[in-house]
Short mmCIF file of N, CA and C in Angstrom, two decimals:
data_model
loop_
_atom_site.label_atom_id
_atom_site.label_comp_id
_atom_site.label_asym_id
_atom_site.label_seq_id
_atom_site.Cartn_x
_atom_site.Cartn_y
_atom_site.Cartn_z
N ALA H 1 19.85 -23.57 -4.18
CA ALA H 1 20.51 -23.29 -2.91
C ALA H 1 19.64 -23.78 -1.77
N ASP H 2 20.28 -24.27 -0.73
CA ASP H 2 19.57 -24.77 0.45
C ASP H 2 19.54 -23.66 1.50
N TYR H 3 18.35 -23.16 1.80
CA TYR H 3 18.20 -22.08 2.76
C TYR H 3 17.69 -22.58 4.11
N GLN H 4 17.58 -23.88 4.28
CA GLN H 4 17.04 -24.43 5.51
C GLN H 4 17.90 -24.09 6.73
N GLY H 5 19.22 -24.03 6.58
CA GLY H 5 20.10 -23.79 7.71
C GLY H 5 20.34 -22.32 8.02
N HIS H 6 19.77 -21.42 7.27
CA HIS H 6 19.99 -19.98 7.46
C HIS H 6 18.78 -19.35 8.13
N ASN H 7 18.70 -19.47 9.45
CA ASN H 7 17.55 -18.93 10.17
C ASN H 7 17.90 -17.72 11.02
N VAL H 8 19.12 -17.21 10.93
CA VAL H 8 19.49 -16.02 11.68
C VAL H 8 18.99 -14.79 10.93
N GLN H 9 18.24 -13.96 11.63
CA GLN H 9 17.74 -12.73 11.03
C GLN H 9 18.19 -11.56 11.88
N ASN H 10 18.81 -10.60 11.24
CA ASN H 10 19.25 -9.40 11.94
C ASN H 10 18.22 -8.30 11.73
N HIS H 11 17.98 -7.53 12.78
CA HIS H 11 17.09 -6.36 12.71
C HIS H 11 17.78 -5.23 13.45
N LEU H 12 17.72 -4.04 12.88
CA LEU H 12 18.34 -2.88 13.51
C LEU H 12 17.56 -1.64 13.10
N ALA H 13 17.33 -0.77 14.06
CA ALA H 13 16.76 0.56 13.79
C ALA H 13 17.49 1.52 14.72
N ALA H 14 18.48 2.22 14.20
CA ALA H 14 19.28 3.13 15.01
C ALA H 14 19.23 4.53 14.41
N SER H 15 19.23 5.53 15.28
CA SER H 15 19.19 6.92 14.85
C SER H 15 20.01 7.75 15.82
N VAL H 16 20.85 8.63 15.25
CA VAL H 16 21.67 9.52 16.07
C VAL H 16 21.51 10.93 15.52
N GLN H 17 21.31 11.87 16.41
CA GLN H 17 21.28 13.28 16.04
C GLN H 17 22.28 13.98 16.96
N ALA H 18 23.33 14.54 16.36
CA ALA H 18 24.39 15.15 17.15
C ALA H 18 24.55 16.63 16.80
N GLU H 19 24.87 17.41 17.80
CA GLU H 19 25.16 18.82 17.62
C GLU H 19 26.68 18.96 17.64
N ALA H 20 27.29 19.04 16.45
CA ALA H 20 28.75 19.07 16.34
C ALA H 20 29.34 20.40 16.79
N ILE H 21 28.72 21.50 16.39
CA ILE H 21 29.11 22.83 16.84
C ILE H 21 27.84 23.49 17.36
N GLU H 22 27.89 23.92 18.61
CA GLU H 22 26.70 24.39 19.30
C GLU H 22 25.86 25.38 18.49
N ARG H 23 24.59 25.03 18.32
CA ARG H 23 23.56 25.83 17.64
C ARG H 23 23.91 26.19 16.20
N TRP H 24 24.82 25.42 15.55
CA TRP H 24 25.16 25.74 14.16
C TRP H 24 25.33 24.51 13.28
N MET H 25 26.19 23.56 13.66
CA MET H 25 26.44 22.38 12.81
C MET H 25 25.91 21.12 13.50
N PHE H 26 25.19 20.32 12.70
CA PHE H 26 24.53 19.13 13.21
C PHE H 26 24.82 17.95 12.28
N VAL H 27 24.65 16.75 12.80
CA VAL H 27 24.80 15.54 11.99
C VAL H 27 23.66 14.60 12.36
N ASP H 28 22.90 14.17 11.36
CA ASP H 28 21.88 13.14 11.54
C ASP H 28 22.42 11.86 10.92
N ALA H 29 22.26 10.73 11.59
CA ALA H 29 22.70 9.45 11.04
C ALA H 29 21.69 8.38 11.40
N THR H 30 21.43 7.47 10.47
CA THR H 30 20.54 6.34 10.72
C THR H 30 21.16 5.08 10.15
N ALA H 31 20.81 3.96 10.75
CA ALA H 31 21.21 2.65 10.25
C ALA H 31 20.04 1.70 10.47
N ASN H 32 19.72 0.92 9.45
CA ASN H 32 18.60 -0.02 9.53
C ASN H 32 18.99 -1.35 8.90
N ILE H 33 18.52 -2.42 9.48
CA ILE H 33 18.60 -3.75 8.87
C ILE H 33 17.20 -4.32 8.92
N THR H 34 16.67 -4.69 7.77
CA THR H 34 15.32 -5.25 7.68
C THR H 34 15.34 -6.53 6.85
N GLN H 35 14.27 -7.28 6.92
CA GLN H 35 14.07 -8.47 6.09
C GLN H 35 13.01 -8.12 5.06
N GLN H 36 13.33 -8.29 3.77
CA GLN H 36 12.41 -7.91 2.71
C GLN H 36 12.37 -8.98 1.63
N PRO H 37 11.23 -9.09 0.94
CA PRO H 37 11.20 -9.99 -0.22
C PRO H 37 12.03 -9.39 -1.36
N ALA H 38 12.80 -10.22 -2.04
CA ALA H 38 13.59 -9.76 -3.18
C ALA H 38 12.69 -9.44 -4.36
N SER H 39 11.58 -10.16 -4.47
CA SER H 39 10.64 -9.96 -5.57
C SER H 39 9.22 -10.07 -5.05
N ALA H 40 8.35 -9.21 -5.54
CA ALA H 40 6.93 -9.30 -5.17
C ALA H 40 6.29 -10.55 -5.74
N TYR H 41 6.90 -11.15 -6.75
CA TYR H 41 6.34 -12.33 -7.41
C TYR H 41 6.86 -13.63 -6.85
N GLY H 42 7.86 -13.58 -5.97
CA GLY H 42 8.44 -14.79 -5.40
C GLY H 42 7.69 -15.25 -4.17
N GLU H 43 8.17 -16.34 -3.57
CA GLU H 43 7.57 -16.90 -2.36
C GLU H 43 7.60 -15.86 -1.24
N GLN H 44 6.49 -15.71 -0.53
CA GLN H 44 6.39 -14.74 0.56
C GLN H 44 6.38 -15.48 1.88
N SER H 45 6.96 -14.87 2.91
CA SER H 45 6.93 -15.41 4.26
C SER H 45 5.94 -14.58 5.07
N ALA H 46 4.84 -15.19 5.46
CA ALA H 46 3.79 -14.46 6.18
C ALA H 46 4.28 -13.94 7.52
N SER H 47 5.06 -14.73 8.24
CA SER H 47 5.49 -14.32 9.58
C SER H 47 6.80 -13.56 9.56
N GLY H 48 7.55 -13.63 8.47
CA GLY H 48 8.84 -12.97 8.40
C GLY H 48 9.96 -13.76 9.03
N VAL H 49 9.65 -14.88 9.68
CA VAL H 49 10.70 -15.68 10.32
C VAL H 49 11.10 -16.89 9.49
N VAL H 50 10.30 -17.24 8.52
CA VAL H 50 10.62 -18.39 7.68
C VAL H 50 11.56 -17.93 6.57
N ASP H 51 12.72 -18.58 6.49
CA ASP H 51 13.71 -18.23 5.48
C ASP H 51 13.34 -18.89 4.17
N ASN H 52 13.48 -18.16 3.07
CA ASN H 52 13.27 -18.73 1.74
C ASN H 52 14.16 -17.99 0.75
N ALA H 53 14.24 -18.51 -0.44
CA ALA H 53 15.14 -17.94 -1.46
C ALA H 53 14.74 -16.53 -1.87
N ASN H 54 13.51 -16.12 -1.58
CA ASN H 54 13.05 -14.80 -1.98
C ASN H 54 13.30 -13.73 -0.90
N ARG H 55 13.67 -14.13 0.31
CA ARG H 55 13.87 -13.16 1.40
C ARG H 55 15.33 -12.74 1.43
N ILE H 56 15.54 -11.43 1.51
CA ILE H 56 16.90 -10.91 1.65
C ILE H 56 16.96 -9.97 2.85
N GLU H 57 18.14 -9.87 3.41
CA GLU H 57 18.39 -8.93 4.48
C GLU H 57 18.94 -7.66 3.84
N VAL H 58 18.33 -6.53 4.14
CA VAL H 58 18.73 -5.27 3.54
C VAL H 58 19.21 -4.32 4.64
N GLY H 59 20.44 -3.82 4.45
CA GLY H 59 21.01 -2.87 5.39
C GLY H 59 21.17 -1.51 4.74
N THR H 60 20.84 -0.45 5.47
CA THR H 60 20.95 0.91 4.97
C THR H 60 21.63 1.78 6.01
N VAL H 61 22.57 2.60 5.56
CA VAL H 61 23.24 3.57 6.42
C VAL H 61 23.11 4.93 5.74
N ARG H 62 22.72 5.95 6.50
CA ARG H 62 22.58 7.31 5.96
C ARG H 62 23.24 8.29 6.93
N VAL H 63 24.01 9.22 6.37
CA VAL H 63 24.64 10.28 7.15
C VAL H 63 24.31 11.61 6.49
N SER H 64 23.91 12.59 7.31
CA SER H 64 23.50 13.88 6.78
C SER H 64 24.00 15.01 7.67
N PRO H 65 25.17 15.57 7.35
CA PRO H 65 25.64 16.74 8.10
C PRO H 65 24.99 18.02 7.55
N TYR H 66 24.74 18.99 8.43
CA TYR H 66 24.15 20.24 7.96
C TYR H 66 24.48 21.37 8.91
N VAL H 67 24.37 22.58 8.38
CA VAL H 67 24.51 23.79 9.18
C VAL H 67 23.23 24.59 9.03
N ARG H 68 22.84 25.25 10.10
CA ARG H 68 21.67 26.11 10.02
C ARG H 68 21.83 27.27 10.97
N GLY H 69 21.20 28.35 10.60
CA GLY H 69 21.31 29.54 11.43
C GLY H 69 20.49 30.69 10.89
N LEU H 70 20.87 31.88 11.28
CA LEU H 70 20.14 33.09 10.95
C LEU H 70 21.09 34.06 10.25
N LEU H 71 20.67 34.55 9.07
CA LEU H 71 21.42 35.58 8.35
C LEU H 71 20.79 36.92 8.71
N GLY H 72 21.59 37.81 9.28
CA GLY H 72 21.03 39.08 9.74
C GLY H 72 20.00 38.78 10.82
N SER H 73 18.85 39.38 10.69
CA SER H 73 17.77 39.11 11.65
C SER H 73 16.50 38.65 10.95
N ALA H 74 16.59 38.40 9.62
CA ALA H 74 15.35 38.14 8.90
C ALA H 74 15.33 36.86 8.06
N VAL H 75 16.48 36.16 7.92
CA VAL H 75 16.51 34.99 7.02
C VAL H 75 17.11 33.78 7.73
N ASN H 76 16.33 32.70 7.81
CA ASN H 76 16.83 31.41 8.28
C ASN H 76 17.50 30.70 7.12
N TYR H 77 18.59 29.97 7.39
CA TYR H 77 19.22 29.19 6.33
C TYR H 77 19.54 27.79 6.84
N GLU H 78 19.59 26.85 5.89
CA GLU H 78 20.06 25.50 6.17
C GLU H 78 20.74 24.96 4.92
N PHE H 79 21.98 24.48 5.07
CA PHE H 79 22.74 23.83 4.01
C PHE H 79 22.99 22.40 4.47
N ARG H 80 22.59 21.43 3.64
CA ARG H 80 22.65 20.03 4.06
C ARG H 80 23.29 19.17 2.98
N LEU H 81 24.14 18.23 3.38
CA LEU H 81 24.67 17.18 2.52
C LEU H 81 24.05 15.88 2.97
N ASP H 82 23.93 14.92 2.06
CA ASP H 82 23.28 13.66 2.40
C ASP H 82 23.96 12.54 1.64
N GLY H 83 24.30 11.47 2.32
CA GLY H 83 24.87 10.30 1.67
C GLY H 83 24.29 9.04 2.29
N ALA H 84 24.01 8.05 1.44
CA ALA H 84 23.43 6.81 1.94
C ALA H 84 23.93 5.64 1.10
N ALA H 85 23.95 4.47 1.73
CA ALA H 85 24.31 3.24 1.03
C ALA H 85 23.36 2.14 1.50
N THR H 86 22.87 1.35 0.55
CA THR H 86 21.99 0.23 0.84
C THR H 86 22.59 -1.01 0.23
N ASN H 87 22.55 -2.10 1.01
CA ASN H 87 23.13 -3.36 0.55
C ASN H 87 22.22 -4.51 0.95
N GLY H 88 21.98 -5.42 0.00
CA GLY H 88 21.16 -6.60 0.29
C GLY H 88 22.01 -7.86 0.30
N ARG H 89 21.84 -8.67 1.33
CA ARG H 89 22.56 -9.94 1.40
C ARG H 89 21.89 -10.94 0.45
N ARG H 90 22.67 -11.69 -0.28
CA ARG H 90 22.23 -12.72 -1.24
C ARG H 90 21.59 -12.13 -2.49
N SER H 91 21.65 -10.82 -2.69
CA SER H 91 21.06 -10.21 -3.89
C SER H 91 21.64 -8.81 -4.09
N ILE H 92 21.85 -8.43 -5.35
CA ILE H 92 22.29 -7.06 -5.62
C ILE H 92 21.11 -6.16 -6.00
N ALA H 93 19.89 -6.70 -5.97
CA ALA H 93 18.71 -5.93 -6.38
C ALA H 93 18.52 -4.67 -5.54
N ALA H 94 18.87 -4.72 -4.25
CA ALA H 94 18.66 -3.57 -3.37
C ALA H 94 19.89 -2.69 -3.25
N ASP H 95 21.02 -3.10 -3.80
CA ASP H 95 22.27 -2.37 -3.61
C ASP H 95 22.25 -1.02 -4.34
N SER H 96 22.48 0.05 -3.60
CA SER H 96 22.49 1.37 -4.19
C SER H 96 23.27 2.33 -3.31
N SER H 97 23.66 3.44 -3.90
CA SER H 97 24.25 4.54 -3.14
C SER H 97 23.55 5.82 -3.57
N SER H 98 23.48 6.75 -2.65
CA SER H 98 22.79 7.99 -2.90
C SER H 98 23.62 9.13 -2.32
N THR H 99 23.77 10.21 -3.10
CA THR H 99 24.43 11.41 -2.61
C THR H 99 23.59 12.61 -3.02
N GLY H 100 23.67 13.65 -2.23
CA GLY H 100 22.90 14.84 -2.58
C GLY H 100 23.14 15.97 -1.61
N GLY H 101 22.39 17.01 -1.83
CA GLY H 101 22.49 18.17 -0.97
C GLY H 101 21.29 19.07 -1.15
N SER H 102 21.11 19.98 -0.21
CA SER H 102 19.99 20.91 -0.32
C SER H 102 20.36 22.24 0.34
N VAL H 103 19.66 23.28 -0.10
CA VAL H 103 19.78 24.63 0.44
C VAL H 103 18.37 25.14 0.71
N SER H 104 18.15 25.68 1.89
CA SER H 104 16.85 26.25 2.23
C SER H 104 17.05 27.63 2.84
N LEU H 105 16.26 28.57 2.36
CA LEU H 105 16.23 29.92 2.93
C LEU H 105 14.77 30.24 3.24
N SER H 106 14.50 30.89 4.36
CA SER H 106 13.12 31.24 4.70
C SER H 106 13.09 32.50 5.55
N SER H 107 11.93 33.15 5.54
CA SER H 107 11.76 34.35 6.36
C SER H 107 11.79 33.96 7.83
N ALA H 108 12.38 34.82 8.64
CA ALA H 108 12.54 34.50 10.07
C ALA H 108 11.81 35.46 10.99
N VAL H 109 11.03 36.37 10.43
CA VAL H 109 10.34 37.37 11.24
C VAL H 109 9.04 36.75 11.76
N SER H 110 9.00 36.48 13.06
CA SER H 110 7.79 35.87 13.63
C SER H 110 6.69 36.92 13.76
N GLY H 111 5.46 36.50 13.57
CA GLY H 111 4.31 37.39 13.66
C GLY H 111 4.05 38.23 12.44
N ALA H 112 4.84 38.06 11.38
CA ALA H 112 4.64 38.84 10.15
C ALA H 112 3.41 38.33 9.40
N LEU H 113 2.79 39.19 8.62
CA LEU H 113 1.63 38.79 7.82
C LEU H 113 2.02 38.00 6.58
N ILE H 114 3.26 38.19 6.10
CA ILE H 114 3.71 37.52 4.89
C ILE H 114 5.03 36.80 5.19
N GLY H 115 5.14 35.58 4.70
CA GLY H 115 6.35 34.79 4.85
C GLY H 115 6.75 34.18 3.52
N TRP H 116 7.97 33.68 3.43
CA TRP H 116 8.44 33.09 2.18
C TRP H 116 9.49 32.02 2.49
N ASP H 117 9.70 31.14 1.54
CA ASP H 117 10.81 30.20 1.62
C ASP H 117 11.22 29.76 0.23
N ILE H 118 12.50 29.43 0.09
CA ILE H 118 13.09 28.96 -1.16
C ILE H 118 13.88 27.70 -0.84
N ASN H 119 13.68 26.65 -1.63
CA ASN H 119 14.38 25.39 -1.42
C ASN H 119 14.94 24.88 -2.74
N ALA H 120 16.15 24.36 -2.70
CA ALA H 120 16.76 23.73 -3.88
C ALA H 120 17.47 22.46 -3.41
N SER H 121 17.37 21.40 -4.20
CA SER H 121 18.02 20.15 -3.82
C SER H 121 18.46 19.37 -5.06
N THR H 122 19.43 18.51 -4.84
CA THR H 122 19.89 17.61 -5.90
C THR H 122 20.14 16.24 -5.27
N GLN H 123 19.87 15.19 -6.03
CA GLN H 123 20.10 13.82 -5.56
C GLN H 123 20.55 12.96 -6.72
N THR H 124 21.63 12.20 -6.50
CA THR H 124 22.11 11.22 -7.46
C THR H 124 21.94 9.85 -6.82
N LEU H 125 21.28 8.95 -7.52
CA LEU H 125 21.01 7.60 -7.02
C LEU H 125 21.62 6.61 -8.00
N ASP H 126 22.48 5.74 -7.50
CA ASP H 126 23.20 4.79 -8.34
C ASP H 126 22.88 3.37 -7.89
N PHE H 127 22.11 2.63 -8.70
CA PHE H 127 21.77 1.25 -8.41
C PHE H 127 22.83 0.33 -8.98
N ARG H 128 23.32 -0.60 -8.17
CA ARG H 128 24.35 -1.53 -8.62
C ARG H 128 23.86 -2.39 -9.77
N ALA H 129 22.58 -2.77 -9.74
CA ALA H 129 22.01 -3.62 -10.79
C ALA H 129 21.30 -2.80 -11.86
N GLY H 130 21.42 -1.49 -11.82
CA GLY H 130 20.71 -0.65 -12.78
C GLY H 130 21.57 0.51 -13.21
N ARG H 131 20.93 1.66 -13.34
CA ARG H 131 21.66 2.82 -13.82
C ARG H 131 21.64 3.93 -12.79
N LYS H 132 22.48 4.91 -13.03
CA LYS H 132 22.55 6.08 -12.17
C LYS H 132 21.52 7.10 -12.64
N THR H 133 20.80 7.70 -11.70
CA THR H 133 19.82 8.72 -12.03
C THR H 133 20.09 9.97 -11.20
N GLN H 134 19.61 11.10 -11.69
CA GLN H 134 19.77 12.36 -10.97
C GLN H 134 18.46 13.14 -11.02
N SER H 135 18.13 13.76 -9.89
CA SER H 135 16.96 14.62 -9.79
C SER H 135 17.37 15.94 -9.14
N ASP H 136 16.94 17.04 -9.74
CA ASP H 136 17.19 18.38 -9.21
C ASP H 136 15.85 19.08 -9.04
N ARG H 137 15.69 19.78 -7.91
CA ARG H 137 14.43 20.46 -7.64
C ARG H 137 14.70 21.85 -7.08
N ALA H 138 13.84 22.79 -7.44
CA ALA H 138 13.88 24.14 -6.87
C ALA H 138 12.43 24.61 -6.70
N GLN H 139 12.13 25.22 -5.56
CA GLN H 139 10.76 25.66 -5.30
C GLN H 139 10.78 26.92 -4.43
N ALA H 140 9.84 27.80 -4.68
CA ALA H 140 9.65 28.99 -3.87
C ALA H 140 8.19 29.02 -3.40
N ARG H 141 7.98 29.52 -2.20
CA ARG H 141 6.62 29.60 -1.66
C ARG H 141 6.44 30.95 -0.98
N LEU H 142 5.29 31.54 -1.21
CA LEU H 142 4.89 32.79 -0.57
C LEU H 142 3.66 32.50 0.28
N SER H 143 3.71 32.88 1.55
CA SER H 143 2.61 32.58 2.48
C SER H 143 2.04 33.87 3.06
N TRP H 144 0.74 33.86 3.27
CA TRP H 144 0.05 34.99 3.89
C TRP H 144 -0.69 34.45 5.11
N TYR H 145 -0.53 35.12 6.25
CA TYR H 145 -1.13 34.69 7.52
C TYR H 145 -2.15 35.73 7.98
N PRO H 146 -3.35 35.76 7.39
CA PRO H 146 -4.33 36.78 7.76
C PRO H 146 -4.90 36.59 9.17
N ASP H 147 -4.76 35.36 9.71
CA ASP H 147 -5.31 35.04 11.02
C ASP H 147 -4.42 33.97 11.64
N ALA H 148 -4.44 33.84 12.96
CA ALA H 148 -3.62 32.83 13.64
C ALA H 148 -3.99 31.41 13.22
N ASP H 149 -5.21 31.20 12.78
CA ASP H 149 -5.68 29.86 12.39
C ASP H 149 -5.78 29.67 10.89
N LEU H 150 -5.30 30.61 10.10
CA LEU H 150 -5.45 30.52 8.65
C LEU H 150 -4.14 30.92 7.95
N THR H 151 -3.73 30.08 7.01
CA THR H 151 -2.56 30.37 6.18
C THR H 151 -2.93 30.12 4.73
N LEU H 152 -2.61 31.06 3.87
CA LEU H 152 -2.77 30.90 2.43
C LEU H 152 -1.39 30.92 1.81
N ASN H 153 -1.13 30.02 0.85
CA ASN H 153 0.18 30.06 0.22
C ASN H 153 0.10 29.71 -1.26
N LEU H 154 1.07 30.23 -1.99
CA LEU H 154 1.27 29.94 -3.41
C LEU H 154 2.69 29.43 -3.54
N ARG H 155 2.88 28.41 -4.38
CA ARG H 155 4.22 27.87 -4.58
C ARG H 155 4.43 27.54 -6.04
N GLY H 156 5.68 27.61 -6.43
CA GLY H 156 6.04 27.28 -7.80
C GLY H 156 7.50 26.87 -7.86
N GLY H 157 7.82 26.06 -8.86
CA GLY H 157 9.20 25.63 -8.99
C GLY H 157 9.39 24.74 -10.20
N GLN H 158 10.57 24.14 -10.28
CA GLN H 158 10.89 23.24 -11.37
C GLN H 158 11.61 22.02 -10.84
N GLU H 159 11.47 20.93 -11.58
CA GLU H 159 12.15 19.69 -11.29
C GLU H 159 12.72 19.17 -12.59
N SER H 160 13.94 18.68 -12.56
CA SER H 160 14.48 18.01 -13.73
C SER H 160 15.01 16.65 -13.27
N THR H 161 14.69 15.62 -14.04
CA THR H 161 15.03 14.26 -13.62
C THR H 161 15.21 13.35 -14.82
N ASP H 162 16.02 12.33 -14.65
CA ASP H 162 16.16 11.29 -15.66
C ASP H 162 15.74 9.93 -15.10
N VAL H 163 14.87 9.93 -14.08
CA VAL H 163 14.40 8.70 -13.46
C VAL H 163 13.50 7.93 -14.43
N VAL H 164 12.59 8.60 -15.10
CA VAL H 164 11.63 7.94 -15.99
C VAL H 164 12.27 7.62 -17.34
N ASP H 165 13.08 8.53 -17.84
CA ASP H 165 13.69 8.38 -19.16
C ASP H 165 15.19 8.65 -19.04
N VAL H 166 15.98 8.13 -19.96
CA VAL H 166 17.42 8.33 -19.93
C VAL H 166 17.77 9.80 -20.15
N VAL H 167 16.94 10.51 -20.90
CA VAL H 167 17.15 11.94 -21.15
C VAL H 167 16.52 12.73 -20.00
N LYS H 168 17.25 13.70 -19.47
CA LYS H 168 16.74 14.51 -18.38
C LYS H 168 15.58 15.37 -18.87
N THR H 169 14.47 15.32 -18.14
CA THR H 169 13.26 16.05 -18.50
C THR H 169 12.96 17.07 -17.40
N ARG H 170 12.52 18.25 -17.79
CA ARG H 170 12.20 19.32 -16.85
C ARG H 170 10.68 19.46 -16.72
N TYR H 171 10.23 19.61 -15.49
CA TYR H 171 8.80 19.76 -15.20
C TYR H 171 8.59 21.02 -14.37
N ASP H 172 7.50 21.73 -14.62
CA ASP H 172 7.11 22.86 -13.78
C ASP H 172 6.19 22.33 -12.70
N ASN H 173 6.36 22.82 -11.49
CA ASN H 173 5.51 22.46 -10.35
C ASN H 173 4.92 23.73 -9.78
N TRP H 174 3.64 23.72 -9.50
CA TRP H 174 3.01 24.87 -8.89
C TRP H 174 1.83 24.40 -8.06
N GLY H 175 1.37 25.25 -7.17
CA GLY H 175 0.23 24.89 -6.34
C GLY H 175 -0.17 26.03 -5.42
N ALA H 176 -1.24 25.79 -4.71
CA ALA H 176 -1.76 26.74 -3.74
C ALA H 176 -2.24 25.94 -2.54
N GLY H 177 -2.25 26.58 -1.39
CA GLY H 177 -2.69 25.89 -0.18
C GLY H 177 -3.50 26.79 0.72
N LEU H 178 -4.34 26.20 1.50
CA LEU H 178 -5.19 26.90 2.45
C LEU H 178 -5.12 26.15 3.77
#
C-alpha cells in the first residue's frame, strides 16, 4: 500500500461531565483520537507526523452514567455503568468494546475514628481480532484514623478473570496500608 499521500492526522481529547439530575445523577463522557503504532516491532515514526504502514489512528469513545448519594445519614453510595468503544483506522488490532458496572458503598460519618468501604465491579472486554474476556472484582476495606495525619487500613477481596486463561480463575486479594 502507498501511504505517501495520507498525511492527514486527527487528534482529539474531549471530556464532558454533566449533572443530569441535580446532586444525584451524573454522566461522564470522553472521546479521544490518537496516532499509535500498530506493532511495537514495525517501523516507528519519531516525530509522529510521518505516515507509515505501521501507524494507525485510534479513536475511543466512553460513556459512564452514574448515580450517587447518601443512604440515611451514614452510608454513601454510587452505582455506575460504563461503556466504551475503540476503533483503529487501517487495522482491527485496536478494535474493541467494553461494558461494565460498579457499586460502591462507604461510611459517611465525618470525623469518625473508624471508616469502611465496599466495592464491586464487573467488566466485559471484547476484542474484534481476539476473544471476549470478563473480570469481576469485590473488595472491602476497614480504616482507622487515630490521628488527623495518620490512617491505618486493612483490605481484602476477590477477583475472578479469564484474561490470562480461557477458564475463569479466582484470586484472593488482601493488603494493609499506613
